[in-house]
Short mmCIF file of C-alpha atoms in Angstrom, two decimals:
data_model
loop_
_atom_site.label_atom_id
_atom_site.label_comp_id
_atom_site.label_asym_id
_atom_site.label_seq_id
_atom_site.Cartn_x
_atom_site.Cartn_y
_atom_site.Cartn_z
CA UNK A 187 -14.62 -24.58 -19.97
CA UNK A 188 -11.45 -25.78 -18.24
CA UNK A 189 -8.84 -23.08 -17.72
CA UNK A 190 -5.94 -25.53 -18.06
CA UNK A 191 -6.86 -26.50 -21.62
CA UNK A 192 -7.56 -23.01 -23.06
CA UNK A 193 -5.86 -22.68 -26.43
CA UNK A 194 -8.11 -20.01 -27.97
CA UNK A 195 -10.26 -17.04 -26.97
CA UNK A 196 -13.88 -18.16 -26.66
CA UNK A 197 -16.86 -16.98 -28.65
CA UNK A 198 -20.25 -15.99 -27.27
CA UNK A 199 -23.46 -15.64 -29.27
CA UNK A 200 -25.03 -13.71 -26.39
CA UNK A 201 -23.84 -10.31 -25.28
CA UNK A 202 -21.60 -10.69 -22.24
CA UNK A 203 -23.89 -8.56 -20.10
CA UNK A 204 -26.60 -11.16 -20.76
CA UNK A 205 -24.41 -14.24 -20.40
CA UNK A 206 -23.10 -13.23 -16.94
CA UNK A 207 -24.98 -11.84 -13.95
CA UNK A 208 -22.12 -9.81 -12.43
CA UNK A 209 -19.09 -8.02 -13.83
CA UNK A 210 -16.19 -8.03 -11.37
CA UNK A 211 -14.33 -5.01 -12.70
CA UNK A 212 -10.80 -3.94 -12.01
CA UNK A 213 -10.47 -0.15 -11.78
CA UNK A 214 -6.98 1.10 -12.69
CA UNK A 215 -6.50 0.57 -16.40
CA UNK A 216 -10.07 -0.65 -16.96
CA UNK A 217 -12.48 2.01 -15.71
CA UNK A 218 -10.06 4.88 -15.17
CA UNK A 219 -6.39 5.80 -15.34
CA UNK A 220 -4.90 8.52 -13.20
CA UNK A 221 -8.35 9.57 -12.02
CA UNK A 222 -9.82 10.06 -15.50
CA UNK A 223 -12.37 7.75 -17.05
CA UNK A 224 -11.09 5.56 -19.85
CA UNK A 225 -12.79 6.09 -23.19
CA UNK A 226 -16.20 4.38 -23.47
CA UNK A 227 -16.14 3.18 -19.85
CA UNK A 228 -18.90 5.41 -18.45
CA UNK A 229 -21.38 4.77 -21.26
CA UNK A 230 -20.67 1.05 -21.45
CA UNK A 231 -21.09 0.48 -17.71
CA UNK A 232 -24.25 2.57 -17.65
CA UNK A 233 -25.77 0.51 -20.44
CA UNK A 234 -24.72 -2.81 -18.88
CA UNK A 235 -26.29 -1.81 -15.55
CA UNK A 236 -29.48 -0.57 -17.23
CA UNK A 237 -29.81 -3.92 -19.00
CA UNK A 238 -29.64 -5.83 -15.71
CA UNK A 239 -25.97 -6.65 -15.15
CA UNK A 240 -24.70 -6.17 -11.60
CA UNK A 241 -21.44 -4.24 -11.37
CA UNK A 242 -18.81 -4.68 -8.68
CA UNK A 243 -15.44 -2.97 -8.60
CA UNK A 244 -12.59 -5.18 -7.44
CA UNK A 245 -9.27 -3.44 -7.01
CA UNK A 246 -5.83 -4.36 -5.73
CA UNK A 247 -5.23 -0.70 -4.93
CA UNK A 248 -5.48 -0.47 -1.14
CA UNK A 249 -4.95 3.28 -0.90
CA UNK A 250 -8.53 4.58 -0.92
CA UNK A 251 -11.56 3.49 1.07
CA UNK A 252 -14.63 2.00 -0.65
CA UNK A 253 -16.49 5.23 0.15
CA UNK A 254 -13.80 7.30 -1.58
CA UNK A 255 -13.72 4.98 -4.62
CA UNK A 256 -17.52 5.05 -4.91
CA UNK A 257 -17.53 8.84 -4.66
CA UNK A 258 -14.92 9.08 -7.42
CA UNK A 259 -16.89 6.74 -9.67
CA UNK A 260 -20.02 8.82 -9.10
CA UNK A 261 -18.07 11.95 -10.07
CA UNK A 262 -17.07 10.22 -13.31
CA UNK A 263 -20.75 9.52 -14.05
CA UNK A 264 -20.88 5.92 -12.83
CA UNK A 265 -23.44 5.61 -9.99
CA UNK A 266 -21.80 3.42 -7.35
CA UNK A 267 -22.37 2.57 -3.70
CA UNK A 268 -19.53 1.78 -1.30
CA UNK A 269 -20.81 -1.78 -0.93
CA UNK A 270 -20.11 -2.36 -4.63
CA UNK A 271 -16.38 -1.74 -4.13
CA UNK A 272 -14.11 -4.56 -2.95
CA UNK A 273 -10.48 -3.74 -2.21
CA UNK A 274 -7.37 -5.72 -1.39
CA UNK A 275 -7.30 -3.77 1.88
CA UNK A 276 -10.54 -5.50 2.87
CA UNK A 277 -9.17 -8.87 1.81
CA UNK A 278 -5.92 -8.51 3.76
CA UNK A 279 -7.76 -7.18 6.82
CA UNK A 280 -9.93 -10.32 6.87
CA UNK A 281 -6.81 -12.48 6.40
CA UNK A 282 -5.13 -10.84 9.39
CA UNK A 283 -8.27 -10.96 11.55
CA UNK A 284 -8.50 -14.70 10.95
CA UNK A 285 -5.02 -15.16 12.45
CA UNK A 286 -4.72 -12.68 15.35
CA UNK A 287 -6.81 -11.87 18.38
CA UNK A 288 -9.58 -9.25 18.22
CA UNK A 289 -8.29 -5.80 19.11
CA UNK A 290 -4.73 -6.60 18.07
CA UNK A 291 -2.37 -3.81 16.99
CA UNK A 292 -1.31 -3.79 13.34
CA UNK A 293 1.48 -1.59 11.97
CA UNK A 294 0.19 0.09 8.79
CA UNK A 295 2.50 0.92 5.89
CA UNK A 296 0.08 2.46 3.42
CA UNK A 297 -2.98 4.67 3.17
CA UNK A 298 -6.36 5.26 4.73
CA UNK A 299 -7.94 2.33 2.91
CA UNK A 300 -5.92 -0.08 5.03
CA UNK A 301 -6.77 1.69 8.29
CA UNK A 302 -10.50 1.68 7.61
CA UNK A 303 -10.46 -2.00 6.59
CA UNK A 304 -8.56 -2.99 9.73
CA UNK A 305 -10.99 -1.13 11.99
CA UNK A 306 -13.87 -2.84 10.19
CA UNK A 307 -12.39 -6.16 11.36
CA UNK A 308 -11.91 -4.99 14.95
CA UNK A 309 -8.16 -4.42 14.66
CA UNK A 310 -6.17 -1.37 15.78
CA UNK A 311 -3.96 0.36 13.19
CA UNK A 312 -0.74 1.86 14.58
CA UNK A 313 2.15 3.80 13.07
CA UNK A 314 5.26 2.67 14.96
CA UNK A 315 7.22 -0.57 15.06
CA UNK A 316 7.94 0.22 18.72
CA UNK A 317 4.33 -0.39 19.82
CA UNK A 318 4.05 -3.05 22.51
CA UNK A 319 2.28 -6.30 21.62
CA UNK A 320 2.42 -5.61 17.89
CA UNK A 321 0.61 -8.51 16.20
CA UNK A 322 1.19 -7.83 12.50
CA UNK A 323 2.63 -5.53 9.84
CA UNK A 324 0.51 -4.79 6.79
CA UNK A 325 1.75 -3.10 3.64
CA UNK A 326 -0.41 -1.59 0.91
CA UNK A 327 -0.09 1.04 -1.81
CA UNK A 328 0.36 4.39 -0.12
CA UNK A 329 0.50 6.68 -3.12
CA UNK A 330 3.51 8.44 -4.69
CA UNK A 331 4.24 10.47 -1.55
CA UNK A 332 4.68 7.56 0.88
CA UNK A 333 7.83 8.39 2.87
CA UNK A 334 10.87 6.13 2.54
CA UNK A 335 11.03 5.90 6.31
CA UNK A 336 7.81 3.88 6.34
CA UNK A 337 9.66 0.99 4.67
CA UNK A 338 12.28 1.16 7.40
CA UNK A 339 9.51 1.04 10.03
CA UNK A 340 8.14 -2.13 8.45
CA UNK A 341 11.61 -3.65 8.28
CA UNK A 342 12.28 -3.04 11.98
CA UNK A 343 9.14 -4.96 12.93
CA UNK A 344 9.54 -7.77 10.38
CA UNK A 345 13.17 -8.31 11.40
CA UNK A 346 11.93 -8.83 14.97
CA UNK A 347 9.68 -11.61 13.75
CA UNK A 348 6.35 -9.77 13.56
CA UNK A 349 4.12 -11.46 10.93
CA UNK A 350 4.11 -9.51 7.65
CA UNK A 351 1.15 -9.13 5.29
CA UNK A 352 0.73 -7.36 1.95
CA UNK A 353 -2.49 -6.24 0.33
CA UNK A 354 -1.08 -7.09 -3.10
CA UNK A 355 2.18 -7.36 -5.03
CA UNK A 356 1.41 -5.56 -8.31
CA UNK A 357 4.79 -4.22 -9.41
CA UNK A 358 3.25 -1.37 -11.41
CA UNK A 359 0.19 0.85 -11.43
CA UNK A 360 -1.15 2.77 -14.47
CA UNK A 361 -1.67 6.51 -14.20
CA UNK A 362 -2.48 9.52 -16.36
CA UNK A 363 1.22 10.08 -17.14
CA UNK A 364 2.12 6.42 -17.68
CA UNK A 365 3.13 3.37 -15.65
CA UNK A 366 4.42 3.95 -12.10
CA UNK A 367 5.78 1.63 -9.37
CA UNK A 368 3.05 -0.23 -7.50
CA UNK A 369 2.83 -1.83 -4.09
CA UNK A 370 4.80 -4.85 -5.26
CA UNK A 371 7.82 -2.60 -5.80
CA UNK A 372 7.47 -1.31 -2.23
CA UNK A 373 7.12 -4.87 -0.92
CA UNK A 374 10.40 -5.71 -2.63
CA UNK A 375 12.13 -2.99 -0.62
CA UNK A 376 11.08 -4.61 2.67
CA UNK A 377 11.84 -8.10 1.37
CA UNK A 378 15.39 -7.06 0.48
CA UNK A 379 15.86 -5.52 3.92
CA UNK A 380 14.49 -8.52 5.84
CA UNK A 381 14.73 -11.65 3.70
CA UNK A 382 11.14 -12.39 4.77
CA UNK A 383 8.08 -13.23 2.68
CA UNK A 384 4.68 -11.65 3.34
CA UNK A 385 1.30 -13.33 3.26
CA UNK A 386 -0.46 -11.72 0.30
CA UNK A 387 -4.22 -11.24 -0.02
CA UNK A 388 -4.86 -9.47 -3.34
CA UNK A 389 -5.46 -10.74 -6.83
CA UNK A 390 -4.64 -13.33 -8.09
CA UNK A 391 -4.64 -15.13 -4.74
CA UNK A 392 -7.59 -16.89 -3.05
CA UNK A 393 -8.20 -14.37 -0.21
CA UNK A 394 -9.25 -11.72 -2.73
CA UNK A 395 -11.55 -14.12 -4.58
CA UNK A 396 -13.07 -15.17 -1.27
CA UNK A 397 -13.66 -11.55 -0.26
CA UNK A 398 -15.28 -10.79 -3.60
CA UNK A 399 -17.64 -13.78 -3.47
CA UNK A 400 -18.63 -13.01 0.13
CA UNK A 401 -19.42 -9.39 -0.65
CA UNK A 402 -21.13 -9.74 -4.06
CA UNK A 403 -22.91 -13.10 -3.98
CA UNK A 404 -22.27 -13.40 -7.74
CA UNK A 405 -23.50 -16.65 -9.31
CA UNK A 406 -22.24 -16.21 -12.90
CA UNK A 407 -19.40 -13.70 -12.55
CA UNK A 408 -17.19 -12.34 -15.30
CA UNK A 409 -13.83 -10.94 -14.22
CA UNK A 410 -12.90 -7.87 -16.28
CA UNK A 411 -9.33 -6.64 -16.14
CA UNK A 412 -6.25 -5.36 -17.91
CA UNK A 413 -3.54 -7.43 -16.18
CA UNK A 414 -2.69 -11.03 -17.01
CA UNK A 415 -0.84 -11.70 -13.75
CA UNK A 416 -3.57 -10.43 -11.41
CA UNK A 417 -7.00 -10.12 -13.02
CA UNK A 418 -6.79 -13.01 -15.47
CA UNK A 419 -4.79 -15.31 -13.21
CA UNK A 420 -7.23 -14.52 -10.40
CA UNK A 421 -10.12 -15.61 -12.60
CA UNK A 422 -8.19 -18.76 -13.50
CA UNK A 423 -7.60 -19.54 -9.81
CA UNK A 424 -11.28 -18.93 -9.05
CA UNK A 425 -12.40 -21.03 -12.04
CA UNK A 426 -14.48 -18.20 -13.53
CA UNK A 427 -14.47 -16.63 -16.98
CA UNK A 428 -12.62 -13.43 -17.79
CA UNK A 429 -12.52 -10.54 -20.25
CA UNK A 430 -9.20 -8.83 -20.95
CA UNK A 431 -9.47 -5.22 -22.12
CA UNK A 432 -6.51 -3.60 -23.87
CA UNK A 433 -6.78 -0.25 -22.10
CA UNK A 434 -4.19 -0.85 -19.39
CA UNK A 435 -0.83 -2.52 -18.92
CA UNK A 436 -1.18 -5.61 -21.15
CA UNK A 437 -0.36 -5.23 -24.83
CA UNK A 438 -0.97 -7.58 -27.74
CA UNK A 439 2.54 -9.06 -27.72
CA UNK A 440 2.28 -9.97 -24.03
CA UNK A 441 -1.12 -11.58 -24.63
CA UNK A 442 0.29 -13.83 -27.36
CA UNK A 443 3.01 -15.05 -24.97
CA UNK A 444 0.55 -15.83 -22.17
CA UNK A 445 0.91 -19.12 -20.34
CA UNK A 446 -2.32 -21.06 -19.61
CA UNK A 447 -3.17 -19.35 -16.30
CA UNK A 448 -2.85 -15.94 -17.99
CA UNK A 449 -5.10 -16.67 -20.99
CA UNK A 450 -8.42 -14.81 -20.82
CA UNK A 451 -11.73 -16.26 -21.94
CA UNK A 452 -12.44 -13.18 -24.08
CA UNK A 453 -10.42 -10.27 -25.48
CA UNK A 454 -11.74 -6.82 -26.40
CA UNK A 455 -10.52 -3.26 -26.86
CA UNK A 456 -12.38 -1.72 -23.95
CA UNK A 457 -15.54 -2.02 -21.88
CA UNK A 458 -17.77 -1.88 -24.95
CA UNK A 459 -16.98 -5.59 -25.08
CA UNK A 460 -19.51 -6.13 -22.27
CA UNK A 461 -22.33 -5.07 -24.57
CA UNK A 462 -21.63 -7.42 -27.48
CA UNK A 463 -21.17 -11.06 -28.25
CA UNK A 464 -17.72 -12.39 -28.99
CA UNK A 465 -16.73 -13.80 -32.40
CA UNK A 466 -15.82 -17.44 -32.62
CA UNK A 467 -12.29 -18.56 -33.47
CA UNK A 468 -12.30 -21.71 -35.61
CA UNK A 469 -9.68 -24.10 -36.93
CA UNK A 470 -8.98 -23.41 -40.61
CA UNK A 471 -6.58 -25.76 -42.35
CA UNK A 472 -3.19 -25.39 -40.70
CA UNK A 473 -4.24 -22.27 -38.77
CA UNK A 474 -7.12 -20.49 -37.04
CA UNK A 475 -9.68 -18.05 -38.45
CA UNK A 476 -11.57 -15.23 -36.79
CA UNK A 477 -13.58 -12.89 -38.99
CA UNK A 478 -11.56 -12.00 -42.10
CA UNK A 479 -8.22 -13.12 -40.65
CA UNK A 480 -6.43 -16.47 -40.54
CA UNK A 481 -3.37 -16.93 -38.32
CA UNK A 482 -0.76 -19.63 -38.83
CA UNK A 483 2.24 -20.66 -36.72
CA UNK A 484 5.00 -21.95 -38.96
CA UNK A 485 8.77 -22.27 -38.51
CA UNK A 486 8.75 -20.20 -35.34
CA UNK A 487 6.82 -17.30 -36.84
CA UNK A 488 3.19 -16.18 -36.58
CA UNK A 489 1.75 -15.01 -39.87
CA UNK A 490 -1.59 -13.51 -40.89
CA UNK A 491 -3.61 -14.09 -44.02
CA UNK A 492 -6.42 -11.77 -45.01
CA UNK A 493 -6.92 -8.01 -44.99
CA UNK A 494 -9.40 -5.25 -44.19
CA UNK A 495 -10.83 -7.16 -41.25
CA UNK A 496 -11.24 -5.99 -37.66
CA UNK A 497 -7.72 -5.94 -36.18
CA UNK A 498 -9.08 -7.41 -32.96
CA UNK A 499 -10.30 -10.46 -34.88
CA UNK A 500 -6.77 -10.83 -36.19
CA UNK A 501 -5.43 -10.70 -32.65
CA UNK A 502 -7.91 -13.38 -31.53
CA UNK A 503 -6.80 -15.63 -34.38
CA UNK A 504 -3.15 -15.01 -33.49
CA UNK A 505 -3.88 -15.95 -29.88
CA UNK A 506 -5.31 -19.27 -30.98
CA UNK A 507 -2.29 -20.04 -33.17
CA UNK A 508 0.23 -18.98 -30.50
CA UNK A 509 -1.49 -20.66 -27.54
CA UNK A 510 -2.04 -23.90 -29.44
CA UNK A 511 1.61 -24.02 -30.49
CA UNK A 512 2.74 -23.28 -26.92
CA UNK A 513 0.45 -25.82 -25.25
CA UNK A 514 0.99 -25.63 -21.49
CA UNK A 515 3.93 -23.26 -21.87
CA UNK A 516 4.53 -19.69 -23.01
CA UNK A 517 4.75 -18.94 -26.73
CA UNK A 518 8.11 -17.85 -28.12
CA UNK A 519 6.85 -17.35 -31.67
CA UNK A 520 7.88 -14.22 -33.56
CA UNK A 521 4.72 -12.12 -33.98
CA UNK A 522 6.27 -8.74 -34.80
CA UNK A 523 5.23 -8.56 -38.47
CA UNK A 524 1.78 -9.99 -37.82
CA UNK A 525 1.05 -7.43 -35.10
CA UNK A 526 2.41 -4.63 -37.31
CA UNK A 527 -0.15 -5.60 -39.96
CA UNK A 528 -2.87 -5.13 -37.39
CA UNK A 529 -1.46 -1.87 -36.08
CA UNK A 530 -1.12 -3.43 -32.62
#
């Protein structure tokens, strides 16, 4: 399938865990939120693994080390080894190591995940912009308690011309209490203070895809995520298929407005979608049908025909109608009443 021409969610007669050899799973909003497992995640991943699917956890959150992430997943009931965790800290550390001399000093604005990843690449993490021979500044999510003064430290170095790198630029991060500012919000602080632009490694950009391929060796990967602008766009950029789950930051209305690079191959409620096939969306007269629902785009409004069907089938049909009408752009159709019918 070509990502540029996607105008409908795809169907799959085979269960996704059989159709793909490796699931490249985002963590926040997909597997857990605020440290707690998302409903159905533990059982679904356990079944997928037992049936032969390889699982790898690919996260833009650079705060924790792979060891710490694996330990947390094990505590949740998901057996995981550190080598199955790929972080944006690892991706940005490789990006920096490719551009500076071995043993170079790197100013760290973030957490332990960045420090461990830098050491893995033979670089020396430091804490002050006043270090002599500073080769780079790297910024990653440092948790809610990261001191404001750390942004000033980054700004001092960047304003002197030290190359600036960011693990990722996600503006938000989901947690147990709701949506909080992510590393992208912190990056904006330094950008405002310096007028500079960092080199970014995390999803959806190529360095993260490269890191993932190098570490997993996946041949038929399926990207699984909750964010259109990182997970799904990253899959688009890597020319691999994707599954959007509706357990994180993306809601149904945002999905209907998605431009081509943000349109997933498949859509499901949660990680149970790995264990099933996906229903086909077909053209039906002037609209598109999935299950018991038919969606039509007419006079700037999306409407639904049918009742008592699976609401997710209705959403898939609405996606086809909205994406087809939008073509290579972003849909501006009014979907409020249609989504209300589905309870979405």
